[in-house]
Amino acid sequence: MSQLNETHQPQLKSWVDSANNPSGDFPIQNLPLGVFRRQAADEAPRVGAAIGDQIFDITAAAQADLFQDSAAAAVQACRFSSLNALMSLGRPQWKALRSELSRLLRDGGPAAAHASRVLVPQEAAEMGLPANSGDYTDFYASVHHATNVGSMFRPDNPLLPNYKHIPVGYHGRASSLVASGTPVKRPQGQTKADDAEAPVYGPSKLLDYELEVGFYVGPGNDLGAPIPIDRAQDHIFGLCLVNDWSARDIQKWEYQPLGPFLAKSFATTVSPWVVTLDALEPYRMEALKRPAGDPQPLPHLDSPFERNKGGIGLTVEAY
């Protein structure tokens, strides 16, 4: 389980001036990872870390021999055009890379002397999908959201009987994952008005957007081998923002009995930056307590750690 260390110290400053802006998204305590290349450059995408309004080019820093051996495997994995190789290494190597990035980028860090070589302005970069995803699951995790959406389809019974007992989820279409900024085409499909005798085919008239938080899973498990809940967080690499686009009118017609399909599969937008789980350690908090009368999680979904430190205090906003 991850813990606070020197990379989380609030007083840390970076030699990259824009990282010290109190209203900025990318201070030295964050250091999210993504895949980039310079605009219009004939070069392969590679992994970088966001710092202020710049991208720290991990491969360029490795070529300048700036990294210590403790992060050698992680640095080598960052030469690829996705985060998959890095994510497969596990938490010790993730932590080693984060420690090295913090050392190199803090005030007095050795990378300052190589600034022109290792920094790429974010405005001069093209960002891609952070990882190649062969599969993903969309979880219906918020009881407030589930109640709101359920009210659209079942006003008298918004939550189905199993909702408060099991993690409800469904599979999306991994091939339609796109990075932030990618244009989304309005989907076409079957819809049926309540007073109509038959469905019609045409463009969705109820296109909805949903601000969500996504998790990238690193090391996997053998088929059929469960991961105990107390070990689950060792498999979580980091978090991203997700826009789960939904065609509500198509969804209303197709979702019974097996759930959404075409209403959800035309596009899912993910942020280009992944905030590692280690970067979020200072924001650990109690998990959301269930109201009196609600069923408590079954033992395989419960643990003292999850109750006391399983939550992360986040504020997300949609404009």
GROMACS .gro file of N, CA and C in nm, residues 14-16 18-19 25-37 45-62 67 74-75 78-80 83 86 94 96-106 111 115 118-123 125-127 130 237 272-276 279:
model
  225
   14SER      N    1   0.960   2.378  -0.813
   14SER     CA    2   1.030   2.328  -0.930
   14SER      C    3   1.109   2.439  -0.997
   15TRP      N    4   1.214   2.401  -1.067
   15TRP     CA    5   1.288   2.497  -1.148
   15TRP      C    6   1.209   2.535  -1.273
   16VAL      N    7   1.102   2.463  -1.303
   16VAL     CA    8   1.011   2.503  -1.411
   16VAL      C    9   0.913   2.603  -1.351
   18SER      N   10   0.651   2.776  -1.432
   18SER     CA   11   0.506   2.765  -1.445
   18SER      C   12   0.448   2.658  -1.352
   19ALA      N   13   0.531   2.567  -1.304
   19ALA     CA   14   0.483   2.464  -1.212
   19ALA      C   15   0.456   2.519  -1.073
   25ASP      N   16  -0.250   2.336  -1.284
   25ASP     CA   17  -0.292   2.197  -1.269
   25ASP      C   18  -0.175   2.100  -1.248
   26PHE      N   19  -0.055   2.143  -1.280
   26PHE     CA   20   0.056   2.048  -1.285
   26PHE      C   21   0.175   2.094  -1.201
   27PRO      N   22   0.159   2.103  -1.069
   27PRO     CA   23   0.274   2.131  -0.983
   27PRO      C   24   0.364   2.008  -0.972
   28ILE      N   25   0.476   2.025  -0.906
   28ILE     CA   26   0.570   1.914  -0.895
   28ILE      C   27   0.514   1.801  -0.810
   29GLN      N   28   0.415   1.828  -0.728
   29GLN     CA   29   0.354   1.721  -0.647
   29GLN      C   30   0.262   1.632  -0.730
   30ASN      N   31   0.227   1.672  -0.851
   30ASN     CA   32   0.134   1.595  -0.933
   30ASN      C   33   0.209   1.499  -1.026
   31LEU      N   34   0.275   1.551  -1.127
   31LEU     CA   35   0.355   1.473  -1.222
   31LEU      C   36   0.275   1.362  -1.292
   32PRO      N   37   0.160   1.396  -1.354
   32PRO     CA   38   0.086   1.295  -1.429
   32PRO      C   39   0.162   1.254  -1.555
   33LEU      N   40   0.130   1.138  -1.606
   33LEU     CA   41   0.200   1.082  -1.721
   33LEU      C   42   0.105   1.072  -1.841
   34GLY      N   43   0.161   1.091  -1.959
   34GLY     CA   44   0.084   1.082  -2.082
   34GLY      C   45   0.175   1.050  -2.199
   35VAL      N   46   0.116   1.039  -2.316
   35VAL     CA   47   0.189   1.006  -2.439
   35VAL      C   48   0.179   1.124  -2.534
   36PHE      N   49   0.294   1.167  -2.587
   36PHE     CA   50   0.297   1.288  -2.669
   36PHE      C   51   0.398   1.274  -2.782
   37ARG      N   52   0.386   1.368  -2.876
   37ARG     CA   53   0.493   1.395  -2.971
   37ARG      C   54   0.481   1.540  -3.011
   45PRO      N   55   0.550   0.864  -3.091
   45PRO     CA   56   0.502   0.909  -2.960
   45PRO      C   57   0.581   0.842  -2.848
   46ARG      N   58   0.589   0.911  -2.734
   46ARG     CA   59   0.661   0.857  -2.619
   46ARG      C   60   0.601   0.915  -2.492
   47VAL      N   61   0.643   0.863  -2.379
   47VAL     CA   62   0.586   0.899  -2.251
   47VAL      C   63   0.654   1.024  -2.196
   48GLY      N   64   0.572   1.114  -2.144
   48GLY     CA   65   0.624   1.233  -2.076
   48GLY      C   66   0.544   1.261  -1.951
   49ALA      N   67   0.596   1.351  -1.868
   49ALA     CA   68   0.529   1.393  -1.746
   49ALA      C   69   0.494   1.541  -1.758
   50ALA      N   70   0.372   1.577  -1.717
   50ALA     CA   71   0.331   1.717  -1.720
   50ALA      C   72   0.391   1.790  -1.600
   51ILE      N   73   0.453   1.906  -1.627
   51ILE     CA   74   0.508   1.989  -1.522
   51ILE      C   75   0.485   2.135  -1.562
   52GLY      N   76   0.396   2.203  -1.489
   52GLY     CA   77   0.358   2.337  -1.530
   52GLY      C   78   0.295   2.336  -1.667
   53ASP      N   79   0.339   2.426  -1.756
   53ASP     CA   80   0.287   2.428  -1.893
   53ASP      C   81   0.380   2.354  -1.989
   54GLN      N   82   0.465   2.268  -1.934
   54GLN     CA   83   0.563   2.194  -2.013
   54GLN      C   84   0.540   2.043  -2.001
   55ILE      N   85   0.605   1.969  -2.091
   55ILE     CA   86   0.612   1.823  -2.082
   55ILE      C   87   0.758   1.785  -2.062
   56PHE      N   88   0.784   1.707  -1.959
   56PHE     CA   89   0.919   1.657  -1.935
   56PHE      C   90   0.936   1.529  -2.017
   57ASP      N   91   1.026   1.534  -2.113
   57ASP     CA   92   1.050   1.423  -2.206
   57ASP      C   93   1.139   1.320  -2.137
   58ILE      N   94   1.079   1.210  -2.092
   58ILE     CA   95   1.153   1.110  -2.015
   58ILE      C   96   1.260   1.043  -2.099
   59THR      N   97   1.231   1.018  -2.226
   59THR     CA   98   1.331   0.955  -2.312
   59THR      C   99   1.450   1.046  -2.334
   60ALA      N  100   1.425   1.175  -2.359
   60ALA     CA  101   1.535   1.270  -2.376
   60ALA      C  102   1.619   1.280  -2.249
   61ALA      N  103   1.554   1.277  -2.133
   61ALA     CA  104   1.628   1.282  -2.007
   61ALA      C  105   1.712   1.156  -1.988
   62ALA      N  106   1.660   1.042  -2.032
   62ALA     CA  107   1.738   0.918  -2.023
   62ALA      C  108   1.859   0.923  -2.116
   67PHE      N  109   1.883   0.989  -1.517
   67PHE     CA  110   1.814   0.903  -1.421
   67PHE      C  111   1.911   0.812  -1.346
   74ALA      N  112   1.161   0.132  -1.533
   74ALA     CA  113   1.050   0.222  -1.563
   74ALA      C  114   1.086   0.319  -1.675
   75VAL      N  115   1.208   0.371  -1.672
   75VAL     CA  116   1.251   0.464  -1.775
   75VAL      C  117   1.255   0.395  -1.911
   78CYS      N  118   0.921   0.372  -2.068
   78CYS     CA  119   0.866   0.499  -2.117
   78CYS      C  120   0.908   0.532  -2.259
   79ARG      N  121   0.990   0.450  -2.320
   79ARG     CA  122   1.033   0.474  -2.458
   79ARG      C  123   0.926   0.430  -2.558
   80PHE      N  124   0.824   0.360  -2.511
   80PHE     CA  125   0.720   0.309  -2.600
   80PHE      C  126   0.612   0.414  -2.623
   83LEU      N  127   0.149   0.380  -2.234
   83LEU     CA  128   0.187   0.355  -2.095
   83LEU      C  129   0.178   0.207  -2.059
   86LEU      N  130   0.492   0.043  -1.897
   86LEU     CA  131   0.515   0.095  -1.763
   86LEU      C  132   0.410   0.041  -1.666
   94TRP      N  133   0.666   0.206  -1.042
   94TRP     CA  134   0.593   0.333  -1.056
   94TRP      C  135   0.643   0.435  -0.954
   96ALA      N  136   0.936   0.434  -0.804
   96ALA     CA  137   1.075   0.470  -0.835
   96ALA      C  138   1.080   0.579  -0.942
   97LEU      N  139   0.996   0.567  -1.045
   97LEU     CA  140   0.994   0.669  -1.149
   97LEU      C  141   0.946   0.802  -1.094
   98ARG      N  142   0.841   0.800  -1.013
   98ARG     CA  143   0.790   0.924  -0.954
   98ARG      C  144   0.897   0.992  -0.868
   99SER      N  145   0.969   0.914  -0.791
   99SER     CA  146   1.076   0.971  -0.706
   99SER      C  147   1.184   1.037  -0.792
  100GLU      N  148   1.220   0.971  -0.901
  100GLU     CA  149   1.323   1.027  -0.988
  100GLU      C  150   1.275   1.153  -1.059
  101LEU      N  151   1.151   1.154  -1.106
  101LEU     CA  152   1.098   1.275  -1.170
  101LEU      C  153   1.096   1.391  -1.072
  102SER      N  154   1.057   1.364  -0.948
  102SER     CA  155   1.055   1.469  -0.846
  102SER      C  156   1.196   1.521  -0.820
  103ARG      N  157   1.292   1.431  -0.810
  103ARG     CA  158   1.431   1.472  -0.785
  103ARG      C  159   1.485   1.559  -0.899
  104LEU      N  160   1.456   1.520  -1.023
  104LEU     CA  161   1.510   1.591  -1.138
  104LEU      C  162   1.445   1.728  -1.158
  105LEU      N  163   1.317   1.741  -1.119
  105LEU     CA  164   1.242   1.862  -1.151
  105LEU      C  165   1.231   1.961  -1.037
  106ARG      N  166   1.273   1.923  -0.916
  106ARG     CA  167   1.262   2.017  -0.805
  106ARG      C  168   1.373   2.122  -0.813
  111ALA      N  169   1.820   1.825  -1.380
  111ALA     CA  170   1.764   1.839  -1.515
  111ALA      C  171   1.756   1.984  -1.560
  115ALA      N  172   1.742   2.196  -1.970
  115ALA     CA  173   1.602   2.235  -1.993
  115ALA      C  174   1.564   2.235  -2.141
  118VAL      N  175   1.508   1.865  -2.255
  118VAL     CA  176   1.413   1.773  -2.191
  118VAL      C  177   1.272   1.830  -2.178
  119LEU      N  178   1.252   1.958  -2.210
  119LEU     CA  179   1.119   2.017  -2.198
  119LEU      C  180   1.058   2.043  -2.336
  120VAL      N  181   0.930   2.013  -2.347
  120VAL     CA  182   0.851   2.044  -2.467
  120VAL      C  183   0.728   2.122  -2.421
  121PRO      N  184   0.704   2.243  -2.474
  121PRO     CA  185   0.582   2.315  -2.433
  121PRO      C  186   0.457   2.234  -2.465
  122GLN      N  187   0.363   2.231  -2.372
  122GLN     CA  188   0.240   2.155  -2.397
  122GLN      C  189   0.166   2.208  -2.520
  123GLU      N  190   0.172   2.338  -2.543
  123GLU     CA  191   0.101   2.395  -2.658
  123GLU      C  192   0.166   2.354  -2.791
  125ALA      N  193   0.270   2.037  -2.844
  125ALA     CA  194   0.268   1.891  -2.846
  125ALA      C  195   0.132   1.839  -2.889
  126GLU      N  196   0.133   1.722  -2.951
  126GLU     CA  197   0.011   1.647  -2.980
  126GLU      C  198   0.000   1.535  -2.878
  127MET      N  199  -0.114   1.529  -2.809
  127MET     CA  200  -0.135   1.426  -2.709
  127MET      C  201  -0.217   1.312  -2.768
  130PRO      N  202  -0.344   0.762  -2.367
  130PRO     CA  203  -0.235   0.722  -2.278
  130PRO      C  204  -0.199   0.574  -2.290
  237PHE      N  205  -0.299   0.171  -1.153
  237PHE     CA  206  -0.188   0.260  -1.190
  237PHE      C  207  -0.222   0.406  -1.164
  272PRO      N  208  -0.583   1.304  -2.167
  272PRO     CA  209  -0.452   1.254  -2.210
  272PRO      C  210  -0.356   1.230  -2.094
  273TRP      N  211  -0.384   1.290  -1.979
  273TRP     CA  212  -0.295   1.276  -1.864
  273TRP      C  213  -0.353   1.179  -1.762
  274VAL      N  214  -0.268   1.095  -1.706
  274VAL     CA  215  -0.307   0.998  -1.603
  274VAL      C  216  -0.238   1.040  -1.472
  275VAL      N  217  -0.318   1.070  -1.372
  275VAL     CA  218  -0.264   1.104  -1.239
  275VAL      C  219  -0.243   0.973  -1.163
  276THR      N  220  -0.120   0.947  -1.125
  276THR     CA  221  -0.091   0.820  -1.060
  276THR      C  222  -0.158   0.813  -0.923
  279ALA      N  223   0.031   0.984  -0.649
  279ALA     CA  224   0.022   1.129  -0.639
  279ALA      C  225  -0.099   1.173  -0.557
   0.00000   0.00000   0.00000
